[in-house]
Coordinates of C-alpha atoms in Angstrom, one line a residue:
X103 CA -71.1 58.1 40.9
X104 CA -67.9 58.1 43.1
X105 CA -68.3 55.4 45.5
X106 CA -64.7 55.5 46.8
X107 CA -62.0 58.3 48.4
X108 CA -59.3 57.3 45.8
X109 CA -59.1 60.1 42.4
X110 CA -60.6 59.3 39.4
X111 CA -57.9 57.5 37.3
X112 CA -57.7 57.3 33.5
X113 CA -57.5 53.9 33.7
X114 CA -57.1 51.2 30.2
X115 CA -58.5 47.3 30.3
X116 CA -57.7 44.8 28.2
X117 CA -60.0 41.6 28.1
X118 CA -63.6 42.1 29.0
X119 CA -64.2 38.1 29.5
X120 CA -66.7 37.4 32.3
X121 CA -64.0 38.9 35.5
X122 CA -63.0 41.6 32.9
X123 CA -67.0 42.8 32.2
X124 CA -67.0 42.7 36.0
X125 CA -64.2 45.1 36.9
X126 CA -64.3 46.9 34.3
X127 CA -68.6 47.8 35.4
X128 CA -66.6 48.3 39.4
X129 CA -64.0 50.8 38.0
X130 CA -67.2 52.9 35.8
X131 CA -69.1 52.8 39.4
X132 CA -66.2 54.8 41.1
X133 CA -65.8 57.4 38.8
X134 CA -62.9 56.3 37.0
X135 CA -62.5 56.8 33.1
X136 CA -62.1 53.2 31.2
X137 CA -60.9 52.7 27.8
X138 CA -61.5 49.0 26.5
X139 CA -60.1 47.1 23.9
X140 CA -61.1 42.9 23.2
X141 CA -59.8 40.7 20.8
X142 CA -63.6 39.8 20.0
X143 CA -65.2 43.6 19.4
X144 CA -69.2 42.6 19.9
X145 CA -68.0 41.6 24.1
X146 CA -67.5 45.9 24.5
X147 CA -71.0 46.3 24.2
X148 CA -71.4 45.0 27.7
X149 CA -69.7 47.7 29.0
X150 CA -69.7 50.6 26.6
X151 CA -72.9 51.2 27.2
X152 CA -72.1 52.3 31.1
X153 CA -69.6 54.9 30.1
X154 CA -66.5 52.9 28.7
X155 CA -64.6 54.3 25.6
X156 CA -63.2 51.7 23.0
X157 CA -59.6 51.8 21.8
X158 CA -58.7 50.6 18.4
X159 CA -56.2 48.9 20.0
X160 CA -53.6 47.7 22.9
X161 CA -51.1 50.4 22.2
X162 CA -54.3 53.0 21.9
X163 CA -55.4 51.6 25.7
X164 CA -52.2 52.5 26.8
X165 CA -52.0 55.9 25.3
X166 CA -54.8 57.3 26.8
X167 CA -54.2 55.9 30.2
X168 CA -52.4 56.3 33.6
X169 CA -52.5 52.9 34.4
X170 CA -52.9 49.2 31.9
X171 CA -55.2 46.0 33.7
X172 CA -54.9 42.9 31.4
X173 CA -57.3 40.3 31.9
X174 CA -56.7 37.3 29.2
X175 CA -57.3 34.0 28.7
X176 CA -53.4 32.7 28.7
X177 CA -49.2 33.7 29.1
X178 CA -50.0 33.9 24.7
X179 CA -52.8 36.1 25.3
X180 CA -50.5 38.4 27.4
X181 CA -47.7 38.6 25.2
X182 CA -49.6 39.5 22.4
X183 CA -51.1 41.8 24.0
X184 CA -48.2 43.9 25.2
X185 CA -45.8 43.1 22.5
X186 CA -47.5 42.4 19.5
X187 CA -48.2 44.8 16.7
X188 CA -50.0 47.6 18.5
X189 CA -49.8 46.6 21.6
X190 CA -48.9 47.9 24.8
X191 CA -45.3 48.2 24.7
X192 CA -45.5 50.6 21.1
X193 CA -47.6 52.6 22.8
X194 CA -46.4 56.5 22.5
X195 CA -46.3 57.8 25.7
X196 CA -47.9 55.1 27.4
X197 CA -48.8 54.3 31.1
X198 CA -45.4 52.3 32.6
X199 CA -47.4 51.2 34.9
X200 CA -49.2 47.4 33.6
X201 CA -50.8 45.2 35.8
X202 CA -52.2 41.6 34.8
X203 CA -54.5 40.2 36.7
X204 CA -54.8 37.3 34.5
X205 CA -53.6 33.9 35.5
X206 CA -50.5 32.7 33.8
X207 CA -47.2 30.7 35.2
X208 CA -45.2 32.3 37.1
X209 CA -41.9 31.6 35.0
X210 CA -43.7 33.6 31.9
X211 CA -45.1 36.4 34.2
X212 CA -40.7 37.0 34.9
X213 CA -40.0 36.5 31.5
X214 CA -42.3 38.7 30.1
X215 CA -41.4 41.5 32.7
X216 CA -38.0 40.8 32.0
X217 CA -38.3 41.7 28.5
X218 CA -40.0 45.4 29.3
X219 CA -38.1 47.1 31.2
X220 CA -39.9 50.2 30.6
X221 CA -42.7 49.0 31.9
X222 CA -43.4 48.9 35.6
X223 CA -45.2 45.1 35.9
X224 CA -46.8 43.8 38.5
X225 CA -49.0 40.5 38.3
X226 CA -51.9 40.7 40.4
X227 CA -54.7 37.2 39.5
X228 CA -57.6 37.2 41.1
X229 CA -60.2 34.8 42.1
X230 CA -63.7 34.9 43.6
X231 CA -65.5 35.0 40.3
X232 CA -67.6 37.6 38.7
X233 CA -70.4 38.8 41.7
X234 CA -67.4 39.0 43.8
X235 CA -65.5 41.4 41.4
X236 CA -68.7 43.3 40.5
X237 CA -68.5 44.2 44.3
X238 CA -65.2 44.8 45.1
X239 CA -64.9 41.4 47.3
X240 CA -61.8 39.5 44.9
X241 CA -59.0 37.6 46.6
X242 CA -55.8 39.5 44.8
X243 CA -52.6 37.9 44.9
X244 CA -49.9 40.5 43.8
X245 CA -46.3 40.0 42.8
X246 CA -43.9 43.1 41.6
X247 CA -41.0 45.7 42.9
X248 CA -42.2 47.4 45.8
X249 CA -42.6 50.8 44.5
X250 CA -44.9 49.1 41.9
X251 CA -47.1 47.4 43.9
X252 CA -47.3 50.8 46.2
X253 CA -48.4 52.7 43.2
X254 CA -50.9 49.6 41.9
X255 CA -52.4 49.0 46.0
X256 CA -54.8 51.6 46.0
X257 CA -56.7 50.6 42.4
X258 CA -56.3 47.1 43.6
X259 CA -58.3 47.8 46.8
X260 CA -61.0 49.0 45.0
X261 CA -61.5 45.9 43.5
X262 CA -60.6 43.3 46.3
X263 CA -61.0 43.2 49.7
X264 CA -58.1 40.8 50.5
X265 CA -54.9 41.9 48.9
X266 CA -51.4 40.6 49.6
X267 CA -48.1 41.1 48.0
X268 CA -46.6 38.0 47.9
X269 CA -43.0 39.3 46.9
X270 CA -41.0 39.8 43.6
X271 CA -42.6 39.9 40.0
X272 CA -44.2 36.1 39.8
X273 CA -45.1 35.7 43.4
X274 CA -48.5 36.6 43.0
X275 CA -48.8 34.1 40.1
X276 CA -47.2 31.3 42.3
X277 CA -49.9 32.0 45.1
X278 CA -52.1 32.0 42.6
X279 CA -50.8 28.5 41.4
X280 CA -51.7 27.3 44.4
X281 CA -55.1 28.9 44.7
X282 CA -56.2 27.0 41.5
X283 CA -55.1 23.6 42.4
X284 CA -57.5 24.0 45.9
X285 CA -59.9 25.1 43.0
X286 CA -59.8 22.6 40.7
X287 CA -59.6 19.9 43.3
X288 CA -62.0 21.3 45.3
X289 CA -64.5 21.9 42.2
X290 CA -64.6 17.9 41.4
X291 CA -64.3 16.7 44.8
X292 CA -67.8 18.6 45.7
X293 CA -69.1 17.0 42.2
X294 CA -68.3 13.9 43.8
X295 CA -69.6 14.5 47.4
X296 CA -73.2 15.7 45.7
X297 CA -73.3 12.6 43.8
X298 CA -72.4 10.3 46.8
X299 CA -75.0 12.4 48.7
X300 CA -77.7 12.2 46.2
X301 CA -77.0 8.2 45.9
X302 CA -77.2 8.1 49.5
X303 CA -80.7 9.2 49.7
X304 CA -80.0 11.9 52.1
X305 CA -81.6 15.4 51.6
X306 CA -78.5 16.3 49.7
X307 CA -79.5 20.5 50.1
X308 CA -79.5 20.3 53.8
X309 CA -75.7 19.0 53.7
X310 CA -73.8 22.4 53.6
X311 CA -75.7 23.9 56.8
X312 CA -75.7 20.6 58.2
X313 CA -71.3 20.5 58.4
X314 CA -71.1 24.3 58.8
X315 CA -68.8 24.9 61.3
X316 CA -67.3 21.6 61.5
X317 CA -63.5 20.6 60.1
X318 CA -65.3 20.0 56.5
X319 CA -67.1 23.7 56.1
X320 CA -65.5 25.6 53.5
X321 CA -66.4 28.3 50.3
X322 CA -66.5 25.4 48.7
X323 CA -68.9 23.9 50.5
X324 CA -71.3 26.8 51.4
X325 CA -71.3 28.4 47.8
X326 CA -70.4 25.7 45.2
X327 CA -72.3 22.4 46.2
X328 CA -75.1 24.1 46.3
X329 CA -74.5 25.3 42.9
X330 CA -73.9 21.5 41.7
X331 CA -76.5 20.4 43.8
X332 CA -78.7 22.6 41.8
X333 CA -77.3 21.9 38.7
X334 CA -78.0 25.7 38.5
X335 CA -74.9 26.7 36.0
X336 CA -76.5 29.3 34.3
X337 CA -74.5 32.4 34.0
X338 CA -71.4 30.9 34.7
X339 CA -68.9 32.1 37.0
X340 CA -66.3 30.6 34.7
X341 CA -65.2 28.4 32.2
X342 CA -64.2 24.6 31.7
X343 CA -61.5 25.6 29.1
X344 CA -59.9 28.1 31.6
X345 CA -60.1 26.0 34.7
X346 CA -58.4 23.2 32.5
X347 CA -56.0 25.6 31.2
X348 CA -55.0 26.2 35.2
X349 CA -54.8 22.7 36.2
X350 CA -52.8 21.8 33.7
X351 CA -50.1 25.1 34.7
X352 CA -50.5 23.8 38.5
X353 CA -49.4 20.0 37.1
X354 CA -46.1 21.7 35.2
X355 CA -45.6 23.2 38.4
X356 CA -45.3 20.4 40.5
X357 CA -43.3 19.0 38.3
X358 CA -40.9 22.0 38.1
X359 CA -40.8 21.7 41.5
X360 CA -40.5 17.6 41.6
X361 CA -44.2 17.4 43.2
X362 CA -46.4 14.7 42.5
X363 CA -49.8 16.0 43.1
X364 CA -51.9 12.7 42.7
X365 CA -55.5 14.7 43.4
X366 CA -54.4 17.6 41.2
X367 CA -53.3 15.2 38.5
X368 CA -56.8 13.7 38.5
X369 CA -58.5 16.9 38.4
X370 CA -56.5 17.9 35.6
X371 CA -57.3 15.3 33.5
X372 CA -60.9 15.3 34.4
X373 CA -61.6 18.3 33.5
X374 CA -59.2 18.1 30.4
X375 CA -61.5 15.2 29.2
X376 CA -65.1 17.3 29.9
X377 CA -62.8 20.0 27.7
X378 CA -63.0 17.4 25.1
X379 CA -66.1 16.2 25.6
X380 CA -67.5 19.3 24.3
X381 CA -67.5 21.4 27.3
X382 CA -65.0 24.2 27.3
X383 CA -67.4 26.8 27.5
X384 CA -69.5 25.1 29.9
X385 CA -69.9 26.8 33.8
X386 CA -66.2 25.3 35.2
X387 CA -68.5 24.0 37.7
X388 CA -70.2 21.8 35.9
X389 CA -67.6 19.0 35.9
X390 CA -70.8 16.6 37.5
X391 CA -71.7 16.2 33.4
X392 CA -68.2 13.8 33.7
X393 CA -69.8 11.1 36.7
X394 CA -72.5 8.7 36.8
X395 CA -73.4 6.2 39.6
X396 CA -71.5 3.3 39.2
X397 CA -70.4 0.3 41.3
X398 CA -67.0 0.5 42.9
X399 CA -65.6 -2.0 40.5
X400 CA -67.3 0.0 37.2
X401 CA -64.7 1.5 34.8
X402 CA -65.1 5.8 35.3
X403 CA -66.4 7.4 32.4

């Protein structure tokens, strides 16, 4: 059912994760054609069954599309992806025009572009999580040429309402650097605040409507304490491993860029440790697992 003004595009995706099952189900609801491919074949069926068409492979996407969306787990992912054995880049007659929306740094994102320069790239990573890019309501953070990014706008509007270019081919992965150190900071600082609530003896579920509207209301406080609070993680709107993946670019970052970030550094290694503690694939909100109630003077866990 066409549920938007823009023509129907043939349109390729690569990566059907949890934000890739998402858009991928959006792009099907507007009338566009999809072809898939996934490194892990049994994740298609998620989305085959609503009118997607696999593709043997990355270079088979491309061919039998106007325009390429990655969605991967890393910069690796991406490269392998385009220029690996059949992928994007030996396509024969493929789309020039690529656009990841996957969250890498934004030195690879140039360096990768810079090495195809048939290809028209533009780095667009989202964030808002899966509800919010089954509806259309993802934050997009978009970096490329302009004629690029003028081409890429209207397909991108479709699947976020907020969409900025940030500038030159990387910008939208810097802003998105940035996004995902408010993240990960933000994610264990409200696992901290329910636990200090909870200890407190408060009605800890009352505490978002009780600040909203003051200096301390936020996303993060209206949509993911209550989530910890909860302990309601169940599906997840993301992953440990990938959050911890993130923090980790945002730390190399800084340093790049002779920041020391001592909140961001202790996200990072928290959730690096819950990575190690067995929960990679836990919900990336779930960080809580990590605390205990302790005494101030109590070694952390």
């Amino acid at each position: 059912m066409r549920t938007t003004g823009m023509p129907a595009l043939r349109i390729g995706f690569i990566g059907i994760g949890l934000m890739g099952e998402a858009m991928v189900l959006r792009l099907l609801d507007q009338g566009h054609a999809v072809t898939v491919w996934n490194r892990e074949p049994e994740r298609l069926e998620t989305v085959l069954s609503f009118g997607a068409v696999a593709a043997a492979s990355p270079a088979e996407v491309a061919t039998a599309s106007d325009v390429v969306l990655l969605c991967v787990l890393d910069a690796q992912a991406v490269e392998d992806r385009v220029f690996g054995p059949r992928g994007v880049a030996q396509a024969v007659g493929a789309s020039r025009l690529l656009v990841d929306l996957s969250t890498i740094p934004p030195a690879d994102t140039r360096a990768l572009a810079g090495r195809a320069p048939g290809l028209c790239w533009v780095d667009a990573p989202v964030s808002g999580g899966p509800t919010a890019a089954r509806e259309g309501g993802l934050a997009i953070m978009v970096g490329g040429a302009d004629a690029d990014v003028g081409r890429a706008l209207p397909l991108l509007r479709s699947l976020g309402h907020n969409v900025t270019h940030m500038g030159p081919v990387g910008a939208g992965q810097t802003a998105k650097v940035l996004n995902q150190a408010i993240v990960g900071a933000g994610f264990a600082l409200m696992s901290e605040v329910v636990l200090l609530a909870e200890a407190a003896g408060i009605d800890a579920a009352r505490l978002p409507a009780c600040l909203a509207g003051g200096l301390a209301d936020s996303v993060l406080l209206q949509k993911i304490y209550p989530r910890i609070h909860a302990r309601a993680f169940d599906p997840p709107i993301g992953y440990a491993r990938q959050l911890s993946k993130d923090l980790q670019m945002v730390r190399s970052f800084a340093h790049a860029h002779g920041c020391a970030l001592p909140l961001v550094e202790e996200a990072a290694e928290r959730y690096a440790a819950y990575v190690a503690a067995g929960g990679a694939m836990a919900d990336s909100t779930s960080l809580i697992a990590m605390y205990r109630s302790t005494p101030p003077d109590a070694p952390l866990p």
